[in-house]
XYZ file of C-alpha atoms in Angstrom:
614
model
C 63.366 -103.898 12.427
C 64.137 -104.521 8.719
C 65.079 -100.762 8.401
C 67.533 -100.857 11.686
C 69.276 -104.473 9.938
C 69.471 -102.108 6.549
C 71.020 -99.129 8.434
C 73.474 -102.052 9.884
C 74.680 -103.322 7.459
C 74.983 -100.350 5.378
C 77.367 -98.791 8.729
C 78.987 -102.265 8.364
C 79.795 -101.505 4.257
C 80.775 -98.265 5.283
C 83.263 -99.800 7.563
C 84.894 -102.327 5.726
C 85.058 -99.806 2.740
C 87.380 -97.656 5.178
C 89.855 -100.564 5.731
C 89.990 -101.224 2.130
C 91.149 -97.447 1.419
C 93.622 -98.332 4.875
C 95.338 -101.222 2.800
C 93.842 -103.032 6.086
C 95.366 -106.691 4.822
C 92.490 -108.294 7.315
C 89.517 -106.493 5.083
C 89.554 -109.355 2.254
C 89.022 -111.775 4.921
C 86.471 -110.115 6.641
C 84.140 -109.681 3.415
C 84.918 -113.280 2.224
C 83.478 -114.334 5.606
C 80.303 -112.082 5.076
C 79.904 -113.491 1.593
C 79.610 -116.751 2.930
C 75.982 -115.497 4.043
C 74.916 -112.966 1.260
C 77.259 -114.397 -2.028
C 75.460 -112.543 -4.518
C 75.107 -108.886 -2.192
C 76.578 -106.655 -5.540
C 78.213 -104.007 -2.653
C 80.042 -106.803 -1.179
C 81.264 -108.277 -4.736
C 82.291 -104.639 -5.294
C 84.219 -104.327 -2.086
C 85.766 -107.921 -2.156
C 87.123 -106.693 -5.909
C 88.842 -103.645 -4.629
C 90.375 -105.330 -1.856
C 91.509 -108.193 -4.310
C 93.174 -105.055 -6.193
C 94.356 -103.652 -3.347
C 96.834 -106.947 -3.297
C 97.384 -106.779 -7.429
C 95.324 -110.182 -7.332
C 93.905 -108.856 -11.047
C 91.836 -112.044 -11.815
C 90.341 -112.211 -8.204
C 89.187 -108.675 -8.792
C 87.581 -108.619 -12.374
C 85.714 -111.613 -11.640
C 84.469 -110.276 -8.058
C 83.390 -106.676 -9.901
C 81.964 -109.018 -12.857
C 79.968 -110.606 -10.543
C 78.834 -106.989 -8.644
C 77.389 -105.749 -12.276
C 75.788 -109.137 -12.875
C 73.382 -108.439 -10.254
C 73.181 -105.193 -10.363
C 74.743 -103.218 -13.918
C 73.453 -99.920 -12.838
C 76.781 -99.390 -10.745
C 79.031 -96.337 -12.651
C 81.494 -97.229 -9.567
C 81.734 -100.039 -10.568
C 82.213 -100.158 -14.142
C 84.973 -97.581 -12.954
C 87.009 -99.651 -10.777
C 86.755 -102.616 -13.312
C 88.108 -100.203 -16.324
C 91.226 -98.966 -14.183
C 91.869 -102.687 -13.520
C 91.336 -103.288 -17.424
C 93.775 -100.560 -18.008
C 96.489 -101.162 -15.178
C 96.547 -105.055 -17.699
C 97.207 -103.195 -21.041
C 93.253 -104.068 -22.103
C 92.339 -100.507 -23.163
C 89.618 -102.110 -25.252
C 87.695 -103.362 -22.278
C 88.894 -100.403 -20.088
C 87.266 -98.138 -22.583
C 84.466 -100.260 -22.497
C 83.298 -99.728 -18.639
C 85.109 -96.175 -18.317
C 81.917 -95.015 -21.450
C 78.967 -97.656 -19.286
C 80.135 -96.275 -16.467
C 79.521 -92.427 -17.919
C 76.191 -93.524 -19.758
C 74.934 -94.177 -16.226
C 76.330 -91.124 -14.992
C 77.066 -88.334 -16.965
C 78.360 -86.259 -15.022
C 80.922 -88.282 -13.421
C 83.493 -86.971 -13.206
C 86.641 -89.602 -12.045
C 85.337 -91.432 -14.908
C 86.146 -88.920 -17.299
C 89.455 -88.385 -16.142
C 90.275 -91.748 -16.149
C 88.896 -92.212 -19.693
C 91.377 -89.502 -20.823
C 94.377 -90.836 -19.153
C 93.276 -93.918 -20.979
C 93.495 -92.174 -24.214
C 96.199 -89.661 -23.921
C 98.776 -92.020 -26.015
C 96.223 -93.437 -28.404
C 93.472 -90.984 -29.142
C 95.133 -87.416 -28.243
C 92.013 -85.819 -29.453
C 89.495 -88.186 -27.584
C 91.480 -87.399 -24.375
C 91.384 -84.102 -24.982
C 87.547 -84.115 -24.873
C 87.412 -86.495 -21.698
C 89.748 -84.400 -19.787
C 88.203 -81.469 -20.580
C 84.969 -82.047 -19.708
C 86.183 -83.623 -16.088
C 87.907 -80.002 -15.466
C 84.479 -78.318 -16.289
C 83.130 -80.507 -13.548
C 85.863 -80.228 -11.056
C 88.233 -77.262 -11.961
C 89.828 -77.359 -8.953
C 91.081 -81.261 -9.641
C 94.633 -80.218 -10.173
C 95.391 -84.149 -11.447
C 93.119 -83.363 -14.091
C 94.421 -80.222 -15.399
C 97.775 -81.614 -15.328
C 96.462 -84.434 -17.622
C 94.908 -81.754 -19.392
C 98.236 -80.517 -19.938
C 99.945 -83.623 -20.674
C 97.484 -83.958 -24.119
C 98.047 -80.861 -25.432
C 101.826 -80.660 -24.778
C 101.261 -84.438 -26.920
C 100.124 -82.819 -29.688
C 102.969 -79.658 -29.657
C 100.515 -76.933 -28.000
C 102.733 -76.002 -25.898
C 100.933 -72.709 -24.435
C 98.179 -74.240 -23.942
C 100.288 -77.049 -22.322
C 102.027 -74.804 -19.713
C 98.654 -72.632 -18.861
C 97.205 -75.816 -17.823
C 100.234 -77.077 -15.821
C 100.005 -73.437 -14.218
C 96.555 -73.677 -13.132
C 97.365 -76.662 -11.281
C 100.029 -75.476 -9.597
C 98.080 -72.052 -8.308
C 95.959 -74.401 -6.926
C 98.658 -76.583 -5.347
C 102.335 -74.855 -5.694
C 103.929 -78.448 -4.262
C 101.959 -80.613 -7.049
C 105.069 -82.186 -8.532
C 103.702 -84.175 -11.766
C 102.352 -80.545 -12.462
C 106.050 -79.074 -11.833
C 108.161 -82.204 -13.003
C 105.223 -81.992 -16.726
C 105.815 -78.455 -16.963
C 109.472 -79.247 -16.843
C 109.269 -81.580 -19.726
C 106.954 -78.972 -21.860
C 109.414 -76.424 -21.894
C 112.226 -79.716 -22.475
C 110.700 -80.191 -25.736
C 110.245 -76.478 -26.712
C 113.677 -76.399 -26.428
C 113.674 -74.116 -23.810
C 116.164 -75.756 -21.126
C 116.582 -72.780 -18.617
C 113.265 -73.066 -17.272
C 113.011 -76.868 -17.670
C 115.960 -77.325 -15.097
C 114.535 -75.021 -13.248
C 111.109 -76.536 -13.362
C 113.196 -80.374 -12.273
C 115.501 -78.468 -9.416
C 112.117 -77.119 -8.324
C 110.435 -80.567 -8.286
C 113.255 -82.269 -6.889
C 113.431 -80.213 -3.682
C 109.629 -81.801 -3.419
C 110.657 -85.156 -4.471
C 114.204 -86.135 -3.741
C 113.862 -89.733 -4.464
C 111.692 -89.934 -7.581
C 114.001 -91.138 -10.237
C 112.273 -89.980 -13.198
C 113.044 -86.486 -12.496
C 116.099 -87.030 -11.821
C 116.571 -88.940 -15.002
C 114.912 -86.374 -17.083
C 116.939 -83.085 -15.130
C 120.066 -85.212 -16.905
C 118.354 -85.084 -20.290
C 117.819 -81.113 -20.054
C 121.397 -81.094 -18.195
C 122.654 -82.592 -21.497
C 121.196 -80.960 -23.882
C 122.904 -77.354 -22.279
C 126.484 -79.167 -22.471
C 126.684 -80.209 -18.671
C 127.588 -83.063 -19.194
C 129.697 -84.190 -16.282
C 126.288 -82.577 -14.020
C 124.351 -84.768 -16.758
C 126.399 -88.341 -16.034
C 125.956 -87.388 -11.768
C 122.005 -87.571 -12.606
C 121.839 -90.644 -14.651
C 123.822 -92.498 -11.825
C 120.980 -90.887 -9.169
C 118.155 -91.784 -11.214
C 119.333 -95.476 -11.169
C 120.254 -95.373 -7.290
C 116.699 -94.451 -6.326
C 115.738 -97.382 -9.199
C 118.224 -99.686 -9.693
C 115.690 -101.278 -12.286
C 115.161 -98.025 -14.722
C 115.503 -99.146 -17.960
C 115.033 -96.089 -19.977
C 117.777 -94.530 -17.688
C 120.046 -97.481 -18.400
C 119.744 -96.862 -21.977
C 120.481 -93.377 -22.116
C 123.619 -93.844 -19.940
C 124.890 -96.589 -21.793
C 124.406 -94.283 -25.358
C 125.737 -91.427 -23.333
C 128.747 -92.910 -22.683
C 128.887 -94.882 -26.318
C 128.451 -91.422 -28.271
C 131.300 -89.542 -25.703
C 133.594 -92.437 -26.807
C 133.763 -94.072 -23.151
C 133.772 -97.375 -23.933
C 135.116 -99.069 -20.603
C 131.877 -97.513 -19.144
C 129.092 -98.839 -20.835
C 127.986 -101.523 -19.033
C 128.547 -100.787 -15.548
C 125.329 -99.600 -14.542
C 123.405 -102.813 -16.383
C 125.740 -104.959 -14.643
C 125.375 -103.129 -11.418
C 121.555 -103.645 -11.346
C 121.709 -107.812 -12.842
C 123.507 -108.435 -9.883
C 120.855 -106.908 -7.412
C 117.912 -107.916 -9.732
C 119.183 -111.102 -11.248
C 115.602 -112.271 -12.202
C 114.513 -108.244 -13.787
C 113.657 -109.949 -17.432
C 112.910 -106.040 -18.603
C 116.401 -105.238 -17.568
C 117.991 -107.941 -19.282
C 116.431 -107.496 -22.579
C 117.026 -103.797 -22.555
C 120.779 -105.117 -21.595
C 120.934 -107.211 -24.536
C 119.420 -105.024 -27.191
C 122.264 -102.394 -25.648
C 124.867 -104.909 -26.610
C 123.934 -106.019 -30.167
C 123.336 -101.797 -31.028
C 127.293 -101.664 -30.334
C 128.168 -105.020 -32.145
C 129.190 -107.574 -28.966
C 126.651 -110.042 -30.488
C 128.453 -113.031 -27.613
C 128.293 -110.804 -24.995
C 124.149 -110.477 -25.776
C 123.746 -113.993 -26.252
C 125.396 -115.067 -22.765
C 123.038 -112.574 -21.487
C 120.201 -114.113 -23.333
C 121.331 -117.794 -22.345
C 120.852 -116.727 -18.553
C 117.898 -115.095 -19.090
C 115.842 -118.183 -20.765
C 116.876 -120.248 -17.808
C 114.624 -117.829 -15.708
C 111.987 -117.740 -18.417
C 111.015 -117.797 -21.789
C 109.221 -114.345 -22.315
C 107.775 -112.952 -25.708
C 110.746 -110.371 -25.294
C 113.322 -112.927 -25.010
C 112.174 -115.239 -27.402
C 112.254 -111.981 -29.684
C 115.759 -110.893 -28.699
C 116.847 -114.668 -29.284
C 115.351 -114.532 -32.798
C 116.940 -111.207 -33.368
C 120.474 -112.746 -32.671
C 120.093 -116.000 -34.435
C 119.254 -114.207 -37.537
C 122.445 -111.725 -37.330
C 124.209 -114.951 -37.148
C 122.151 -115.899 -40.277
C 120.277 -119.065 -38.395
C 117.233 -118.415 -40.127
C 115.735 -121.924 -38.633
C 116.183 -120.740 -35.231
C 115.296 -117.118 -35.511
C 111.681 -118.204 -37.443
C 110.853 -120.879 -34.206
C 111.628 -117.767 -31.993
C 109.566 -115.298 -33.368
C 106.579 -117.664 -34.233
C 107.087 -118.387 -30.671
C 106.957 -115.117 -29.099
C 103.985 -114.408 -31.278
C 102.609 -117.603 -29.950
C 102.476 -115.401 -26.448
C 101.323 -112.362 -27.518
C 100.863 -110.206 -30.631
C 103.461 -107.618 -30.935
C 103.885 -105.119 -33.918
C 108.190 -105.314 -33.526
C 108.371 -109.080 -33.158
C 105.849 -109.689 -36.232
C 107.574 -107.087 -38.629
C 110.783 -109.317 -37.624
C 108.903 -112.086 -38.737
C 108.187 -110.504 -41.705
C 111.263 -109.047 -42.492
C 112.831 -112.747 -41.984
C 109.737 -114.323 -44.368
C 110.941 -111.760 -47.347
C 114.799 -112.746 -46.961
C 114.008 -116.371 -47.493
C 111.625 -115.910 -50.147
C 108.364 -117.016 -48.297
C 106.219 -114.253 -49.618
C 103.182 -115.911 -48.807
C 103.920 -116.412 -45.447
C 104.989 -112.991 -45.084
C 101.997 -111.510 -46.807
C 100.143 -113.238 -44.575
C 102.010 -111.370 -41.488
C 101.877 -108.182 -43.492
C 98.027 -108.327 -43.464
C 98.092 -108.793 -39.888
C 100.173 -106.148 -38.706
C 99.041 -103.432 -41.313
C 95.246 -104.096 -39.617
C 96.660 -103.817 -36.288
C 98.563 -100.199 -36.739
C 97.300 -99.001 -40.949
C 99.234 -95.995 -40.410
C 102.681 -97.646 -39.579
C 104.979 -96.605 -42.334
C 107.686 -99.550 -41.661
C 105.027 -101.914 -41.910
C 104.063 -100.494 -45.385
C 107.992 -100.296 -46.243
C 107.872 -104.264 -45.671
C 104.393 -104.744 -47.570
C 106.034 -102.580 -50.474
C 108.905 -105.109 -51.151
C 106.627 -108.136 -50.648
C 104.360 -106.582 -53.367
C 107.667 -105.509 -55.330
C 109.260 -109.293 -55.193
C 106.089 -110.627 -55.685
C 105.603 -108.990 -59.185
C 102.736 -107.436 -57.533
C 101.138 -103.803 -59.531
C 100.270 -102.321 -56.481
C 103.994 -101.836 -55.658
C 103.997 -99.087 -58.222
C 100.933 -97.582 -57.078
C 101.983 -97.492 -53.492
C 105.511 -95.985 -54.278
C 105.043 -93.296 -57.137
C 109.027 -92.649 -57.433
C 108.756 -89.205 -59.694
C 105.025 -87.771 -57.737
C 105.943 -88.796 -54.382
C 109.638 -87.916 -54.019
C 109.909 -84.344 -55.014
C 113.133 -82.422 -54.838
C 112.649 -77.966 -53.661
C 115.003 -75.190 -53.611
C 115.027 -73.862 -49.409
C 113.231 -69.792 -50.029
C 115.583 -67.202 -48.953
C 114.316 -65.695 -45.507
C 113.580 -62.490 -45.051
C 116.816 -60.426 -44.207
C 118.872 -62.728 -46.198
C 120.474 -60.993 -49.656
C 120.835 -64.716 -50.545
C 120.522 -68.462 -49.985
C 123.911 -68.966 -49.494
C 124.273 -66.419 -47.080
C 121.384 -67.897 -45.015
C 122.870 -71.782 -45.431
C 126.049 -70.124 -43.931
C 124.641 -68.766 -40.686
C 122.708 -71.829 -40.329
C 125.546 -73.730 -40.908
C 127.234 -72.260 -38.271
C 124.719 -72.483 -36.196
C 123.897 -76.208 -36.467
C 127.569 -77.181 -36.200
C 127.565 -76.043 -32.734
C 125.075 -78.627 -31.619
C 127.275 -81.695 -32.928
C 128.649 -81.824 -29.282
C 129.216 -85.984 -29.714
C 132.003 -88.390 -30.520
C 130.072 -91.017 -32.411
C 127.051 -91.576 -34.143
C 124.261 -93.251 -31.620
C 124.152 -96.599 -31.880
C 120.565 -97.604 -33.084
C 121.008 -94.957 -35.560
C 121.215 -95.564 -39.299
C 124.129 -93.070 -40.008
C 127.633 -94.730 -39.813
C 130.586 -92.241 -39.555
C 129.150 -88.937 -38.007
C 127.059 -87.332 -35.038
C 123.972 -86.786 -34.769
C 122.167 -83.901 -32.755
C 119.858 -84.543 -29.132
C 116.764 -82.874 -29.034
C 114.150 -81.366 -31.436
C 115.945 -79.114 -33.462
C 112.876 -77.003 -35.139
C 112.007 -76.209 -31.509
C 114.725 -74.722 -30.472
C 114.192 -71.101 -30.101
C 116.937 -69.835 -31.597
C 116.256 -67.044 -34.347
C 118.127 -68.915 -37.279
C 116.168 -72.136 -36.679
C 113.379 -70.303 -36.758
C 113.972 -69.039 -40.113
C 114.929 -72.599 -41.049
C 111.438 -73.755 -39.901
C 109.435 -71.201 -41.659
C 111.223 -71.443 -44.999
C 110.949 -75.272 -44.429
C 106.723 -75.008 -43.852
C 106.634 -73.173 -46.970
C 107.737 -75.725 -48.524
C 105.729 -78.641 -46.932
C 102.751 -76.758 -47.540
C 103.297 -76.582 -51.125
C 104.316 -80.160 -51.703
C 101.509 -81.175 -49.871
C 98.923 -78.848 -51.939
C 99.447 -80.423 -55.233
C 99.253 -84.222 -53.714
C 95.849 -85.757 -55.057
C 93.333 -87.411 -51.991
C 93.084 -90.844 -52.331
C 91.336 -92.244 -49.874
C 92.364 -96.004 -50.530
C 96.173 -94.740 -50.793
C 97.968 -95.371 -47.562
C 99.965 -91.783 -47.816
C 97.311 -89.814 -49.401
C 94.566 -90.834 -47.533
C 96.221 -88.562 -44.735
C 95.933 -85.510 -46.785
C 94.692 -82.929 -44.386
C 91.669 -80.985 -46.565
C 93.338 -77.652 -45.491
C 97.316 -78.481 -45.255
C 98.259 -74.460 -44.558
C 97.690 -75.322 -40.914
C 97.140 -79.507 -40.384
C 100.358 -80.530 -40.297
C 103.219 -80.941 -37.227
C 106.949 -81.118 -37.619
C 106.813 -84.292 -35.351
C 110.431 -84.744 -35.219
C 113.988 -83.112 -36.448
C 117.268 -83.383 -35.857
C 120.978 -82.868 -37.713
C 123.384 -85.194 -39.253
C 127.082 -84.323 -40.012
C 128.764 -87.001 -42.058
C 132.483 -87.418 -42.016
C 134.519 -89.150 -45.415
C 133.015 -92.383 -45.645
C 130.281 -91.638 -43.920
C 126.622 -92.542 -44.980
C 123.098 -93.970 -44.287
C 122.256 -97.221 -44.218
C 119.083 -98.247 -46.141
C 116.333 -97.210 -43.830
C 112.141 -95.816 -43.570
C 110.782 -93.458 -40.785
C 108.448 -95.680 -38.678
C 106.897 -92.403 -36.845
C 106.396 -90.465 -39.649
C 104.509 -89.767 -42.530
C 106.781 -87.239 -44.954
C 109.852 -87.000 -44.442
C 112.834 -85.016 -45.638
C 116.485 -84.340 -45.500
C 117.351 -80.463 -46.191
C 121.070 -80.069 -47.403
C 122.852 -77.162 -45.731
C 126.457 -77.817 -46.545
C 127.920 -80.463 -49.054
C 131.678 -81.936 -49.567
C 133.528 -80.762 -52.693
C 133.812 -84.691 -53.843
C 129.826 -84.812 -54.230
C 130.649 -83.973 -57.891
C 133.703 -86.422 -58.548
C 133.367 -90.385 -58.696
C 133.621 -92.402 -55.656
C 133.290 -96.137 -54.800
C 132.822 -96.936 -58.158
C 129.947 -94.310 -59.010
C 129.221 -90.729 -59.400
C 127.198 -91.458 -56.713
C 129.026 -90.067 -54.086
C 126.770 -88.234 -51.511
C 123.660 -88.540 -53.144
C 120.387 -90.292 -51.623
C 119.270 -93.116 -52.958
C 115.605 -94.823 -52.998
C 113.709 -98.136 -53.350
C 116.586 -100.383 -51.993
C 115.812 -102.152 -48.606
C 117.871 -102.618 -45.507
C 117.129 -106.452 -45.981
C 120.647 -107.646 -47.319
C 118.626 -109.072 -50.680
C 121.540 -108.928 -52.860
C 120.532 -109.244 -56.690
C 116.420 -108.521 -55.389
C 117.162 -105.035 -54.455
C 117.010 -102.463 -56.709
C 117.925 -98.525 -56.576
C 114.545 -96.902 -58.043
C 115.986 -93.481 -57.993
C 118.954 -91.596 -56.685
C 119.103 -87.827 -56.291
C 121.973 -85.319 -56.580
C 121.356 -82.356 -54.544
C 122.980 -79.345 -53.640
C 122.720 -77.054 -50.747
C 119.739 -75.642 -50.100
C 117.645 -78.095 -51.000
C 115.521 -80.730 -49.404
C 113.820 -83.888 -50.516
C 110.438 -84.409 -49.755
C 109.028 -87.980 -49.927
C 106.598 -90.468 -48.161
C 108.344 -92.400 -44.572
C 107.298 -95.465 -45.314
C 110.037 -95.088 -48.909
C 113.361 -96.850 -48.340
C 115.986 -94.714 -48.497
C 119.761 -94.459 -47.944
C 123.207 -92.654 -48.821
C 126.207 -93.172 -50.582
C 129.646 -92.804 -49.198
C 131.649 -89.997 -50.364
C 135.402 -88.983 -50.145
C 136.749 -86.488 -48.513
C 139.881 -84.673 -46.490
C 139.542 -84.631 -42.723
C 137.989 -81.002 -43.064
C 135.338 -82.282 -45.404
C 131.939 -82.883 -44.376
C 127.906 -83.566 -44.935
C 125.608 -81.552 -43.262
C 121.845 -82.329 -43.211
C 118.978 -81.487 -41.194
C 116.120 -84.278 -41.358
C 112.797 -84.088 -40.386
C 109.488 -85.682 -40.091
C 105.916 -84.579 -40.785
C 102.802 -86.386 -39.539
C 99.088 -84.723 -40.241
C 98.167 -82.604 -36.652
C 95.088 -85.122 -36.040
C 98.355 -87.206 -35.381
């Protein structure tokens, strides 16, 4: 009798486990009832949590699946479902957590391991790369896998691998679009836009609605100069979802950099007035504004959105604009306020930043320690720590910034086929001027008075830049060669042991400066080296200019904090063309202006490095 009540309710669990995976809305009611009579029966807990997932009820959920392991902790489902519910809320601590239990009971689990390295694609590259491949070895036929598979190594620039991986999938399943719309993106960022549209058109006769391809068809469409074609699927991206920020933001610089004005806010407008309460949508709205200077327009943004609510993000944006207005009162309560919600590594380097303009270096330092154990490796956040330790008469602001060993100036090698250097900078000249397709510089960009190139430009597969890239690791590999390890030294602690093949070009791009053009004081938050390589140079880099012989020339040590009289140039650096500067990101850095005709111009192709464990 007891086996025929166990073979009951085990068809009954069975059941209700169906409607669950139905989205039946009566299946939470039915297993609340039947927890009235068993409360502590783990299968039900388990159940009752998915269900309470099933409706985003988060809380409801953990605390059901809590409840499930507390009776019985030798569940792996279990621990599963609780660690994507972890990870759907942003805790990939605790997500991690359950994902490993879950795989300690079961090793060979296989969901588990996927999920674990979809968990750490962003964060850990390398740990996801283990996770997802061992959940292909188990399933190889799991064409979500593979594709995820994918995903990491196009992360960390293996591209080949990349697209084999995205091809698997899709000989398994030719109508898998995240395989199609991925492999679309992999061949975006190696530059090779043919087959990326290709790879979008392809996925978007599979998936007419889905805005992000849409939105990222544009990008490619862009980047191959059709930009009319480009504009058309910006505007589609944001009809299938009104509420796409990132796609807001690139239309709005679109149209700022192809000097349409009149145009720039009609698509946030457009989606405020179907989505007045979309907070996301207003910040990225405001932040839009003060990057093209209409600091009142932002703030009546930023007034209606605080009547709706007072998020971390708005309290950040409202301390952002009280300090351009130089309410330092106001903009500290803000940002201790949004910190007050949550921790976040832009709102407490604003804090900091606002600390070291008043001259509360103890406060700051006290942020500073914060944020540098929350992200070490963040070079703004060691930019910031520099000048407290600098204004604070602090020695280890010398050893942190070594101006003569760290910044180190190189000639560019002649490639191979080139009689000389010049003749090399003037093909490459030639070529990189045809990319400046733009009217004006983008507007969260430090360069005033130029364009700036889209894309990668080492990837592009063009036989010049290719050239370029291999004189340019030549270098890099040398200047990183004779840098001592020090593994207490926040740059040289990265020191790959073998740096002929541990390092990435993680980003690069080209600047052309017009007469009075320059940088404003800056550091490279994503790098780790960086460099500018000087490919063509105005004819008044040799005469005086504002004041100086100066003109042209980079400049290091000052900050981009406004401190007047507390700033100081450390070095400044004449180059000429041909050569690059090689220093840490985390090094403050700018230009001077320079004088010129209206044929006159700078020409520069920056770049970052970051260590390939990166």
């Amino acid at each position: 009798m007891a086996d025929n009540n166990a073979q009951q309710f085990q068809k009954l669990l069975g059941q209700l486990y169906e409607a669950v995976k139905r989205h039946d809305p009566a299946a939470l009611g039915k297993i609340r009832e039947l927890l009235k009579k068993v409360p502590q029966e783990p299968n039900l807990l388990h159940l009752a949590g998915l269900a309470s997932a099933d409706r985003n009820d988060w809380a409801a959920a953990i605390d059901y699946l809590t409840r499930s392991l507390g009776r019985q902790p030798a569940q792996p489902e279990v621990n599963n479902n609780l660690a994507n519910i972890y990870a759907r809320q942003g805790n990939n601590t605790l997500a991690e957590q359950h994902y490993r239990q879950a795989l300690s009971l079961q090793p060979e689990f296989q969901n588990a391991w996927k999920n674990l390295g979809l968990l750490l694609t962003e964060t850990e590259p390398l740990a996801a790369l283990a996770a997802l491949t061992q959940a292909v070895e188990l399933d190889p036929q799991d064409v979500s896998a593979l594709t995820a598979l994918g995903d990491v190594c196009k992360a960390l620039d293996n591209f080949d691998k990349a697209r084999e991986y995205y091809q698997q999938a899709l000989s398994i399943n030719p109508a898998y679009v995240n395989a199609l719309h991925n492999l679309g993106l992999c061949y975006k960022l190696n530059d090779e836009l043919d087959l990326a549209i290709d790879c979008y058109e392809q996925a978007l006769a599979l998936a007419p609605d889905s805005a992000e391809i849409h939105y990222n068809y544009a990008n490619a469409l862009f980047e191959v100069g059709e930009h009319r074609r480009a504009e058309a699927e910006y505007l589609a991206s944001l009809v299938k979802n009104p509420g796409f920020v990132l796609a807001h933001e690139t239309l709005h610089e679109f149209y700022w950099q192809a000097g349409q004005p009149d145009q720039l806010e009609q698509s946030y407008q457009q989606a405020i007035t179907l989505a007045p309460r979309d907070l996301a949508l207003r910040v990225s709205y405001i932040n839009a504004l003060v990057a093209v200077d209409r600091q009142d327009a932002a703030q009546h943004q930023l007034t209606e959105a605080l009547s709706i609510d007072t998020t971390a993000a708005l309290l950040h944006a409202q301390g952002r604009l009280a300090a351009d207005r130089l309410d330092y009162s106001s903009a500290l309560a803000a940002f201790t306020r949004a910190l007050g919600q949550a921790f976040d590594l832009d709102i407490a380097q604003d804090l900091a930043r606002l600390h070291l303009s008043q001259r509360n270096y103890e406060p700051a330092q006290h942020v500073l320690d914060r944020i540098l154990a929350f992200a070490p490796d963040n070079q703004l956040s060691w930019a910031l720590q520099s000048l407290c330790w600098r204004l604070t008469g602090d020695a280890r602001y010398q050893w942190l910034n070594d101006y003569q060993q760290h910044i180190q100036a190189f000639t560019l090698p002649t490639p191979a086929g080139y009689g000389t250097l010049p003749d090399f900078l003037a093909e490459l000249e030639a070529v990189v001027l045809g990319m400046h397709q733009a009217q004006s510089a983008p507007s969260r960009q430090t360069l005033k008075f130029g364009t700036q190139t889209p894309g990668r430009l080492l990837h592009k597969p063009h036989p010049v830049i290719e050239c370029y890239k291999a004189a340019l690791t030549e270098v890099v590999q040398g200047y990183l060669s004779n840098l001592p390890r020090d593994d207490t030294h926040p740059f040289l602690r990265r020191l790959p042991e073998n740096v002929s093949d541990h390092f990435r070009f993680s980003g690069s791009w080209s600047v052309k400066l017009k007469p009075q053009g320059f940088h404003v004081n800056h550091v490279h938050p994503e790098g780790w080296v960086s460099s500018a390589c000087y490919i063509t140079l105005p004819g008044s880099m040799g005469q005086p200019a504002l004041g100086s012989d100066n003109a042209g020339c980079i400049k290091f040590g000052e900050s981009a904090l406004l401190l007047g009289d507390r700033d100081v140039v450390e070095r400044v650096i004449r180059p000429t063309a041909g050569q690059l500067v090689l220093f840490p990101s985390y090094t403050w850095h700018g230009t001077y202006a320079f004088d010129g005709g209206p044929a006159d111009f700078r020409l520069t192709a920056p770049f970052d490095v970051v260590p390939v464990a990166d």
